[in-house]
Short mmCIF file of C-alpha atoms in Angstrom, two decimals:
data_model
loop_
_atom_site.label_atom_id
_atom_site.label_comp_id
_atom_site.label_asym_id
_atom_site.label_seq_id
_atom_site.Cartn_x
_atom_site.Cartn_y
_atom_site.Cartn_z
CA UNK A 149 6.71 26.68 22.01
CA UNK A 150 3.29 23.93 22.62
CA UNK A 151 4.27 19.73 23.02
CA UNK A 152 4.48 18.53 20.01
CA UNK A 153 2.54 14.66 20.31
CA UNK A 154 3.57 11.37 19.43
CA UNK A 155 7.10 10.51 18.69
CA UNK A 156 8.98 13.87 17.82
CA UNK A 157 10.82 13.00 14.80
CA UNK A 158 12.86 16.67 13.44
CA UNK A 159 16.31 15.92 15.88
CA UNK A 160 17.72 12.83 17.34
CA UNK A 161 20.35 10.81 15.73
CA UNK A 162 19.11 9.91 12.51
CA UNK A 163 19.67 5.78 11.54
CA UNK A 164 18.45 4.96 14.96
CA UNK A 165 15.58 7.01 14.29
CA UNK A 166 14.16 5.55 10.63
CA UNK A 167 15.06 2.31 12.39
CA UNK A 168 13.17 2.40 15.16
CA UNK A 169 9.96 4.43 13.99
CA UNK A 170 10.21 1.63 10.52
CA UNK A 171 10.18 -1.70 13.23
CA UNK A 172 6.86 -1.14 14.55
CA UNK A 173 5.67 -0.07 10.59
CA UNK A 174 7.49 -3.61 9.85
CA UNK A 175 5.70 -5.71 12.37
CA UNK A 176 2.44 -3.87 10.62
CA UNK A 177 2.83 -4.56 7.78
CA UNK A 178 4.53 -8.35 7.82
CA UNK A 179 0.83 -9.09 9.97
CA UNK A 180 -1.33 -7.93 6.93
CA UNK A 181 0.67 -9.73 5.18
CA UNK A 182 1.19 -13.15 6.85
CA UNK A 183 -2.66 -12.41 7.34
CA UNK A 184 -3.44 -12.89 4.02
CA UNK A 185 -0.81 -15.45 3.03
CA UNK A 186 -2.83 -17.71 6.36
CA UNK A 187 -6.30 -16.80 4.17
CA UNK A 188 -4.71 -18.19 0.89
CA UNK A 189 -3.55 -20.95 2.35
CA UNK A 190 -6.54 -22.25 3.91
CA UNK A 191 -8.43 -21.47 0.52
CA UNK A 192 -5.94 -23.47 -1.26
CA UNK A 193 -6.24 -26.77 1.34
CA UNK A 194 -9.75 -26.89 1.18
CA UNK A 195 -11.69 -25.51 -1.39
CA UNK A 196 -8.19 -25.60 -4.25
CA UNK A 197 -6.37 -24.59 -6.71
CA UNK A 198 -9.76 -22.86 -8.62
CA UNK A 199 -9.89 -20.88 -5.77
CA UNK A 200 -7.12 -20.00 -5.29
CA UNK A 201 -6.47 -18.83 -8.62
CA UNK A 202 -9.52 -16.88 -8.19
CA UNK A 203 -8.65 -14.80 -4.90
CA UNK A 204 -5.57 -13.63 -6.93
CA UNK A 205 -7.23 -12.42 -9.56
CA UNK A 206 -10.89 -10.88 -6.87
CA UNK A 207 -7.65 -9.46 -5.19
CA UNK A 208 -6.23 -7.05 -8.09
CA UNK A 209 -9.95 -5.76 -8.86
CA UNK A 210 -10.03 -5.04 -5.62
CA UNK A 211 -7.14 -2.28 -5.52
CA UNK A 212 -8.04 -0.80 -8.41
CA UNK A 213 -10.66 -0.23 -6.75
CA UNK A 214 -9.43 1.10 -3.63
CA UNK A 215 -6.50 2.91 -5.27
CA UNK A 216 -9.74 5.35 -7.32
CA UNK A 217 -10.02 6.98 -3.02
CA UNK A 218 -6.76 6.24 -1.86
CA UNK A 219 -4.69 9.50 -2.90
CA UNK A 220 -5.98 11.40 -1.14
CA UNK A 221 -5.72 9.88 2.16
CA UNK A 222 -1.31 8.90 1.00
CA UNK A 223 -1.60 13.77 0.80
CA UNK A 224 -3.47 14.06 3.81
CA UNK A 225 -0.57 11.78 5.19
CA UNK A 226 2.32 13.76 5.45
CA UNK A 227 -0.21 17.20 5.55
CA UNK A 228 -0.55 15.38 9.05
CA UNK A 229 3.01 14.91 9.76
CA UNK A 230 4.25 18.72 8.47
CA UNK A 231 1.15 20.37 10.46
CA UNK A 232 2.74 17.85 13.48
CA UNK A 233 5.45 19.17 12.75
CA UNK A 234 4.72 22.51 12.84
CA UNK A 235 3.43 22.76 15.56
CA UNK A 236 -0.18 23.10 14.65
CA UNK A 237 -1.91 20.23 16.34
CA UNK A 238 -6.19 21.39 14.54
CA UNK A 239 -4.44 22.00 12.18
CA UNK A 240 -3.72 18.35 11.43
CA UNK A 241 -6.74 17.34 12.94
CA UNK A 242 -8.66 20.01 10.07
CA UNK A 243 -7.38 17.67 8.03
CA UNK A 244 -8.13 14.91 9.28
CA UNK A 245 -11.65 15.83 9.13
CA UNK A 246 -12.10 16.43 5.57
CA UNK A 247 -9.65 14.23 4.55
CA UNK A 248 -12.88 11.68 6.33
CA UNK A 249 -15.12 13.23 5.15
CA UNK A 250 -13.73 12.61 1.46
CA UNK A 251 -13.64 9.41 2.00
CA UNK A 252 -16.65 8.35 3.39
CA UNK A 253 -18.33 9.97 0.12
CA UNK A 254 -15.66 7.58 -1.87
CA UNK A 255 -15.62 4.28 -0.46
CA UNK A 256 -18.61 4.16 -0.16
CA UNK A 257 -19.44 5.30 -4.67
CA UNK A 258 -16.46 3.04 -5.20
CA UNK A 259 -17.94 -0.12 -3.28
CA UNK A 260 -21.37 0.42 -4.55
CA UNK A 261 -20.02 0.53 -8.63
CA UNK A 262 -17.63 -2.71 -7.52
CA UNK A 263 -20.08 -4.33 -6.57
CA UNK A 264 -22.69 -3.55 -10.14
CA UNK A 265 -19.22 -4.20 -12.44
CA UNK A 266 -17.61 -6.67 -11.27
CA UNK A 267 -18.02 -9.65 -13.73
CA UNK A 268 -17.42 -7.06 -16.49
CA UNK A 269 -14.12 -6.50 -14.33
CA UNK A 270 -13.25 -10.29 -14.62
CA UNK A 271 -14.39 -10.39 -17.74
CA UNK A 272 -12.00 -7.88 -18.72
CA UNK A 273 -8.71 -9.85 -17.12
CA UNK A 274 -9.71 -13.12 -19.33
CA UNK A 275 -10.27 -15.09 -15.46
CA UNK A 276 -10.24 -18.89 -16.37
CA UNK A 277 -14.05 -20.11 -16.55
CA UNK A 278 -13.15 -22.53 -13.77
CA UNK A 279 -11.51 -19.63 -11.67
CA UNK A 280 -14.87 -16.65 -13.15
CA UNK A 281 -17.23 -18.65 -10.41
CA UNK A 282 -15.00 -18.32 -7.29
CA UNK A 283 -13.72 -15.53 -8.06
CA UNK A 284 -17.22 -13.26 -8.59
CA UNK A 285 -18.60 -14.71 -4.78
CA UNK A 286 -15.44 -13.31 -2.99
CA UNK A 287 -14.73 -10.22 -5.12
CA UNK A 288 -18.33 -8.93 -4.04
CA UNK A 289 -18.27 -9.52 -0.87
CA UNK A 290 -15.37 -8.43 -1.07
CA UNK A 291 -16.24 -4.86 -1.53
CA UNK A 292 -18.33 -4.84 0.61
CA UNK A 293 -15.96 -3.69 3.71
CA UNK A 294 -14.42 -1.30 1.76
CA UNK A 295 -14.77 1.75 3.38
CA UNK A 296 -14.43 0.14 6.10
CA UNK A 297 -10.73 -1.01 5.77
CA UNK A 298 -10.19 3.18 3.65
CA UNK A 299 -11.29 4.75 6.96
CA UNK A 300 -9.02 2.27 8.56
CA UNK A 301 -5.85 2.91 6.54
CA UNK A 302 -6.70 6.74 6.73
CA UNK A 303 -6.59 6.53 10.56
CA UNK A 304 -3.49 4.50 11.44
CA UNK A 305 -1.43 6.61 8.11
CA UNK A 306 -2.70 9.65 10.23
CA UNK A 307 -1.28 8.21 13.33
CA UNK A 308 1.91 7.48 11.51
CA UNK A 309 1.78 11.24 10.51
CA UNK A 310 1.92 12.51 13.95
CA UNK A 311 4.82 9.87 14.57
CA UNK A 312 2.75 7.38 16.21
CA UNK A 313 3.73 3.87 14.96
CA UNK A 314 3.38 1.61 17.64
CA UNK A 315 -0.84 2.14 17.80
CA UNK A 316 -1.59 0.73 14.04
CA UNK A 317 0.04 -2.34 15.37
CA UNK A 318 -1.88 -3.25 17.90
CA UNK A 319 -4.52 -3.13 16.30
CA UNK A 320 -3.23 -5.14 12.45
CA UNK A 321 -3.25 -7.46 15.53
CA UNK A 322 -6.50 -7.55 16.53
CA UNK A 323 -7.74 -7.33 12.99
CA UNK A 324 -5.47 -10.16 11.71
CA UNK A 325 -6.48 -12.61 14.91
CA UNK A 326 -9.49 -12.19 13.54
CA UNK A 327 -9.23 -12.70 9.44
CA UNK A 328 -7.42 -15.85 10.25
CA UNK A 329 -9.31 -17.23 13.36
CA UNK A 330 -13.30 -16.50 11.11
CA UNK A 331 -11.63 -18.08 7.91
CA UNK A 332 -11.59 -21.81 8.86
CA UNK A 333 -14.28 -21.07 10.78
CA UNK A 334 -17.04 -19.74 8.18
CA UNK A 335 -14.72 -21.40 5.26
CA UNK A 336 -15.83 -24.91 6.35
CA UNK A 337 -18.98 -23.87 8.32
CA UNK A 338 -17.80 -24.86 11.68
CA UNK A 339 -19.67 -25.34 14.95
CA UNK A 340 -23.05 -23.43 14.23
CA UNK A 341 -21.51 -21.29 11.56
CA UNK A 342 -22.63 -21.53 7.87
CA UNK A 343 -20.31 -23.35 5.64
CA UNK A 344 -20.31 -20.24 2.99
CA UNK A 345 -16.91 -21.66 1.06
CA UNK A 346 -15.19 -18.72 -1.02
CA UNK A 347 -17.77 -16.59 0.10
CA UNK A 348 -16.05 -17.70 4.33
CA UNK A 349 -12.83 -16.08 4.09
CA UNK A 350 -14.63 -12.44 2.53
CA UNK A 351 -16.97 -12.85 4.53
CA UNK A 352 -13.71 -13.36 8.12
CA UNK A 353 -11.65 -10.18 6.25
CA UNK A 354 -14.85 -7.96 6.46
CA UNK A 355 -16.52 -8.93 9.74
CA UNK A 356 -11.71 -8.29 10.81
CA UNK A 357 -12.35 -4.76 8.80
CA UNK A 358 -15.53 -3.87 10.55
CA UNK A 359 -14.33 -5.32 14.01
CA UNK A 360 -10.99 -2.98 14.75
CA UNK A 361 -12.13 -0.27 12.89
CA UNK A 362 -14.53 0.07 15.67
CA UNK A 363 -12.18 -1.47 18.49
CA UNK A 364 -9.31 1.84 16.58
CA UNK A 365 -11.77 4.74 17.02
CA UNK A 366 -12.76 4.22 21.16
CA UNK A 367 -9.35 3.33 21.63
CA UNK A 368 -8.32 6.46 19.63
CA UNK A 369 -10.79 8.85 22.32
CA UNK A 370 -10.33 6.79 24.85
CA UNK A 371 -5.94 7.40 24.98
CA UNK A 372 -7.74 11.41 24.20
CA UNK A 373 -4.52 10.92 20.41
CA UNK A 374 -3.92 14.30 18.99
CA UNK A 375 -6.69 12.89 16.20
CA UNK A 376 -9.69 12.76 17.81
CA UNK A 377 -12.24 16.02 16.97
CA UNK A 378 -15.09 16.99 20.09
CA UNK A 379 -17.30 18.61 20.59
CA UNK A 380 -17.22 21.99 18.05
CA UNK A 381 -13.91 19.68 16.45
CA UNK A 382 -17.25 17.46 15.36
CA UNK A 383 -17.37 19.21 12.00
CA UNK A 384 -14.54 19.28 9.84
CA UNK A 385 -15.63 16.21 9.49
CA UNK A 386 -18.02 18.32 6.67
CA UNK A 387 -14.79 19.46 4.34
CA UNK A 388 -13.28 22.57 4.03
CA UNK A 389 -13.17 23.98 0.98
CA UNK A 390 -8.70 25.02 0.30
CA UNK A 391 -8.46 21.19 2.08
CA UNK A 392 -10.79 19.77 -0.13
CA UNK A 393 -9.45 21.88 -2.81
CA UNK A 394 -4.88 20.89 -1.85
CA UNK A 395 -6.14 16.97 -0.95
CA UNK A 396 -7.39 16.76 -3.91
CA UNK A 397 -5.21 18.50 -5.96
CA UNK A 398 -2.36 16.33 -5.26
CA UNK A 399 -4.19 13.75 -4.31
CA UNK A 400 -5.35 12.04 -6.97
CA UNK A 401 -2.07 12.20 -9.04
CA UNK A 402 -1.25 9.58 -6.16
CA UNK A 403 -4.28 7.66 -6.86
CA UNK A 404 -4.17 8.09 -10.79
CA UNK A 405 0.10 6.35 -9.59
CA UNK A 406 -1.50 4.35 -7.08
CA UNK A 407 -4.29 2.89 -10.56
CA UNK A 408 -1.01 2.55 -13.12
CA UNK A 409 -0.06 -0.11 -10.69
CA UNK A 410 -2.43 -1.92 -10.22
CA UNK A 411 -3.45 -1.15 -13.70
CA UNK A 412 -0.55 -2.54 -14.91
CA UNK A 413 -0.48 -5.46 -12.18
CA UNK A 414 -4.09 -6.40 -13.76
CA UNK A 415 -2.94 -6.10 -17.32
CA UNK A 416 0.10 -8.37 -15.98
CA UNK A 417 -2.62 -11.05 -14.67
CA UNK A 418 -4.02 -10.88 -18.15
CA UNK A 419 -1.31 -12.66 -19.11
CA UNK A 420 -0.71 -14.38 -16.48
CA UNK A 421 -4.60 -16.25 -17.39
CA UNK A 422 -3.97 -17.50 -21.20
CA UNK A 423 -0.38 -19.26 -19.81
CA UNK A 424 -3.41 -21.43 -17.93
CA UNK A 425 -4.53 -21.79 -14.18
CA UNK A 426 -1.40 -23.82 -13.42
CA UNK A 427 0.32 -20.77 -14.18
CA UNK A 428 -2.12 -18.02 -12.12
CA UNK A 429 -2.06 -20.55 -9.33
CA UNK A 430 2.13 -20.65 -9.34
CA UNK A 431 1.69 -16.41 -9.73
CA UNK A 432 -0.48 -16.41 -6.15
CA UNK A 433 1.00 -18.65 -4.28
CA UNK A 434 5.18 -16.59 -5.72
CA UNK A 435 3.00 -13.08 -5.12
CA UNK A 436 2.35 -14.38 -1.46
CA UNK A 437 6.81 -14.84 -0.78
CA UNK A 438 6.87 -11.38 -2.54
CA UNK A 439 4.72 -9.43 -0.53
CA UNK A 440 6.81 -10.28 2.79
CA UNK A 441 10.35 -9.19 0.16
CA UNK A 442 8.74 -5.72 -0.29
CA UNK A 443 7.64 -5.61 3.23
CA UNK A 444 11.04 -3.74 4.79
CA UNK A 445 11.00 -1.79 1.47
CA UNK A 446 7.75 -0.41 1.65
CA UNK A 447 8.32 0.37 6.18
CA UNK A 448 11.66 2.32 4.97
CA UNK A 449 9.80 4.45 3.30
CA UNK A 450 6.62 5.04 5.20
CA UNK A 451 8.75 6.27 7.92
CA UNK A 452 11.22 8.79 5.34
CA UNK A 453 7.70 9.55 4.82
CA UNK A 454 6.85 9.87 7.45
CA UNK A 455 10.22 11.55 8.93
CA UNK A 456 10.68 14.16 6.10
CA UNK A 457 7.63 15.93 6.35
CA UNK A 458 7.41 16.37 10.01
CA UNK A 459 11.38 18.16 8.78
CA UNK A 460 9.45 19.57 6.31
CA UNK A 461 7.00 20.94 8.22
CA UNK A 462 9.54 22.37 10.94
CA UNK A 463 12.12 23.61 8.51
CA UNK A 464 14.86 21.27 9.43
CA UNK A 465 15.56 20.41 4.82
CA UNK A 466 19.67 19.51 6.28
CA UNK A 467 17.53 16.27 8.21
CA UNK A 468 15.95 15.69 4.88
CA UNK A 469 18.78 14.72 2.81
CA UNK A 470 20.75 12.69 5.03
CA UNK A 471 17.30 10.56 5.93
CA UNK A 472 16.82 9.48 2.20
CA UNK A 473 20.53 7.26 2.81
CA UNK A 474 20.00 6.63 5.62
CA UNK A 475 16.33 4.52 4.65
CA UNK A 476 18.44 3.58 1.05
CA UNK A 477 21.33 2.41 3.44
CA UNK A 478 19.22 0.42 5.31
CA UNK A 479 16.73 -0.56 2.58
CA UNK A 480 19.28 -2.57 0.66
CA UNK A 481 20.88 -4.25 4.07
CA UNK A 482 17.45 -5.34 5.10
CA UNK A 483 15.74 -5.82 1.27
CA UNK A 484 18.75 -7.61 0.58
CA UNK A 485 18.67 -10.02 3.39
CA UNK A 486 15.43 -10.88 2.65
CA UNK A 487 15.50 -11.84 -1.23
CA UNK A 488 18.46 -14.56 0.19
CA UNK A 489 16.23 -16.08 2.98
CA UNK A 490 13.45 -16.38 0.87
CA UNK A 491 14.78 -18.37 -2.12
CA UNK A 492 16.17 -20.70 0.00
CA UNK A 493 13.03 -21.56 1.94
CA UNK A 494 10.90 -20.52 -1.27
CA UNK A 495 9.81 -24.41 -2.26
CA UNK A 496 9.03 -25.29 1.56
CA UNK A 497 6.84 -21.88 1.81
CA UNK A 498 4.69 -22.34 -1.69
CA UNK A 499 4.32 -25.53 -0.62
CA UNK A 500 1.91 -23.90 2.30
CA UNK A 501 -0.04 -22.62 -1.57
CA UNK A 502 0.71 -25.76 -3.80
CA UNK A 503 -0.22 -28.30 -2.24
CA UNK A 504 1.49 -31.39 -4.12
CA UNK A 505 1.25 -29.68 -7.77
CA UNK A 506 4.92 -30.38 -8.88
CA UNK A 507 4.42 -27.96 -12.44
CA UNK A 508 2.18 -25.20 -10.58
CA UNK A 509 5.48 -25.42 -7.98
CA UNK A 510 7.78 -25.72 -10.77
CA UNK A 511 7.01 -22.43 -12.46
CA UNK A 512 6.71 -21.38 -9.19
CA UNK A 513 9.99 -21.73 -8.10
CA UNK A 514 11.84 -20.72 -11.51
CA UNK A 515 9.27 -16.89 -11.58
CA UNK A 516 10.79 -15.79 -7.84
CA UNK A 517 14.06 -16.37 -8.98
CA UNK A 518 14.39 -13.89 -11.32
CA UNK A 519 11.38 -11.43 -9.90
CA UNK A 520 12.90 -11.54 -5.98
CA UNK A 521 15.71 -10.01 -6.92
CA UNK A 522 13.89 -6.58 -8.77
CA UNK A 523 12.65 -6.03 -5.31
CA UNK A 524 16.09 -4.61 -4.04
CA UNK A 525 15.86 -1.86 -7.27
CA UNK A 526 12.09 -1.33 -5.52
CA UNK A 527 13.25 -0.62 -2.25
CA UNK A 528 15.84 2.11 -3.27
CA UNK A 529 13.62 4.01 -5.64
CA UNK A 530 10.57 3.32 -2.14
CA UNK A 531 13.11 5.47 -0.53
CA UNK A 532 13.69 8.22 -3.08
CA UNK A 533 10.02 8.50 -4.36
CA UNK A 534 9.07 8.88 -0.37
CA UNK A 535 11.41 12.25 -0.18
CA UNK A 536 10.19 13.83 -3.14
CA UNK A 537 6.54 12.74 -2.33
CA UNK A 538 6.86 14.47 1.11
CA UNK A 539 6.79 18.24 -0.94
CA UNK A 540 4.02 17.34 -3.37
CA UNK A 541 5.50 15.44 -5.62
CA UNK A 542 3.37 14.28 -7.56
CA UNK A 543 3.46 14.82 -11.35
CA UNK A 544 6.37 13.65 -12.80
CA UNK A 545 6.29 9.86 -10.43
CA UNK A 546 3.85 9.68 -11.91
CA UNK A 547 5.06 9.82 -14.69
CA UNK A 548 7.92 7.82 -14.14
CA UNK A 549 5.76 4.53 -13.35
CA UNK A 550 3.56 5.62 -16.02
CA UNK A 551 6.84 4.55 -18.37
CA UNK A 552 8.16 2.07 -16.31
CA UNK A 553 5.13 -0.02 -15.90
CA UNK A 554 3.04 -0.16 -19.86
CA UNK A 555 5.95 0.97 -22.45
CA UNK A 556 8.75 -1.11 -20.65
CA UNK A 557 6.99 -3.72 -18.67
CA UNK A 558 3.78 -4.85 -20.39
CA UNK A 559 5.28 -3.62 -23.63
CA UNK A 560 7.43 -5.68 -22.70
CA UNK A 561 6.51 -8.47 -21.91
CA UNK A 562 3.46 -8.43 -25.07
CA UNK A 563 6.02 -8.83 -27.41
CA UNK A 564 8.77 -10.78 -26.03
CA UNK A 565 6.06 -13.95 -24.71
CA UNK A 566 3.93 -15.58 -27.85
CA UNK A 567 8.41 -15.84 -28.43
CA UNK A 568 9.92 -16.96 -25.46
CA UNK A 569 6.63 -17.34 -23.53
CA UNK A 570 6.40 -16.80 -19.75
CA UNK A 571 9.37 -16.36 -19.13
CA UNK A 572 9.02 -12.57 -20.75
CA UNK A 573 6.83 -11.79 -18.16
CA UNK A 574 9.02 -12.70 -15.62
CA UNK A 575 12.06 -10.40 -17.12
CA UNK A 576 9.72 -7.70 -17.27
CA UNK A 577 9.37 -7.08 -13.90
CA UNK A 578 13.48 -6.72 -13.86
CA UNK A 579 13.05 -4.07 -16.70
CA UNK A 580 10.36 -1.43 -14.86
CA UNK A 581 12.08 -2.15 -11.54
CA UNK A 582 15.30 -0.31 -13.07
CA UNK A 583 13.51 1.52 -15.21
CA UNK A 584 11.89 3.03 -12.57
CA UNK A 585 15.18 3.64 -10.35
CA UNK A 586 16.71 4.84 -12.66
CA UNK A 587 14.39 7.99 -13.24
CA UNK A 588 13.88 8.27 -9.50
CA UNK A 589 17.15 9.48 -9.25
CA UNK A 590 17.57 11.35 -11.31
CA UNK A 591 14.40 13.34 -10.77
CA UNK A 592 15.86 13.15 -6.87
CA UNK A 593 19.88 14.17 -7.75
CA UNK A 594 18.64 16.98 -9.93
CA UNK A 595 14.76 17.64 -10.51
CA UNK A 596 13.14 21.32 -8.17
CA UNK A 597 11.12 18.77 -6.31
CA UNK A 598 12.55 20.66 -3.17
CA UNK A 599 11.04 23.84 -4.18
CA UNK A 600 7.91 22.69 -4.96
CA UNK A 601 5.00 24.02 -2.18
CA UNK A 602 1.20 22.37 -1.80
CA UNK A 603 -1.16 26.20 -1.10
CA UNK A 604 -0.44 29.32 -1.96
CA UNK A 605 0.61 31.40 1.06
CA UNK A 606 -1.87 34.12 1.87
CA UNK A 607 0.28 35.49 4.78
CA UNK A 608 3.26 35.86 7.10
CA UNK A 609 1.53 34.39 10.47
CA UNK A 610 -0.26 31.06 8.00
CA UNK A 611 2.03 30.82 5.34
CA UNK A 612 4.00 28.12 7.89
CA UNK A 613 0.91 26.20 8.35
CA UNK A 614 0.12 26.13 5.00
CA UNK A 615 3.08 23.62 3.25
CA UNK A 616 1.53 20.54 2.73
CA UNK A 617 3.22 17.41 0.64
CA UNK A 618 2.29 13.92 0.20
CA UNK A 619 3.66 10.48 0.15
CA UNK A 620 4.08 6.98 0.98
CA UNK A 621 1.14 4.94 3.05
CA UNK A 622 2.65 2.14 5.22
CA UNK A 623 0.65 -0.69 4.84
CA UNK A 624 0.13 -3.41 2.61
CA UNK A 625 -1.86 -2.12 -0.04
CA UNK A 626 0.21 -2.16 -3.30
CA UNK A 627 -0.62 -5.86 -5.41
CA UNK A 628 2.52 -6.97 -6.62
CA UNK A 629 1.96 -6.73 -10.44
#
């Protein structure tokens, strides 16, 4: 049998392997979040509250566009993991090539559409007039970086599917350093650089994405990592019909899950915007803290996905349940600890974004106290979802999100906001988190997700190779809406 590249996630102690694989993923997520937070500090301190509120609106729109093609990357990631688990490296390369070809086209189309429709999207959000011009300038430049950003995320997701969590960490560090360093230079026009204002913040991210992507591709080839394509393998970038169909069939529902999250977030910020610019700025600042609270859960979910995918590919179903249970108790401990730490320092942390604005600070602290506890429930749900999606279960998780986010979260927020004000928005987060957890656990415990297969088995030799699935990606791609 061929030696499996990357880290073998099908053997060894469950908890230790899960934790060691999750830590670099957590580091990548924290770095990416720290990058966004520091950039928000630059914008808030140099350009003011209106500019900070603009980035909160623009970032949610960007995630909406990102989600339109991201589901395909999610499906490909676990397909790669299962191929690696079955010792089929060439199959993993075929998946990577097909997905790159699909996403290169899809991300370019989404970027063009986003550039053209950016004003319409901001109007749909009820973006306040004093925020609109800032948001439009930031958003349009951000769209230019979407194709490079999508390919970068796909490559890091694919590497994690092979069991390599360290390489994505190194290149996340590179991207974060470039982005953080360039922000004040381009915002203020330091040295020979022009003073671009809020456009400078978006341009810094664009440059960081392009440089880090080029460096990652070079590293993959220099180190001859499993997913590199050489010689005739370059032709894998032309999508194969069977793989394209499978990735599309499973990727669309997973993309719709992402779109459900982002559309809900857009609707929520529309409700928040109606409370005024100060509340919007407080919401944007609190979101920065919520991002960090979510990071352990996202990292553990990504680790569970990778481990489950390889074990399914290796037909080690006995380990899939053990991985899920280990992920749940680790999440409760780590996310619970993160909530306690964040509540202890929230005023100091929020002041980095809000300065001395007493009203916005009070609002942000209040919403943080209400919302943050629900992320423990979110973490448990993330682990359960990662396990079921690792075997191709996509339709039921999509239905669960639709119910929890729209009739429950948005319905409660919209109904009670005229009666109790902004508190209706904050409490609706926890109602949605609890609903999602209950339904996801019921599906994990009693559903038939273990019986699913994503591709028809055409012959006994190919049968094991052609069982594929989708799962949660790592990285900070979800907004906190």
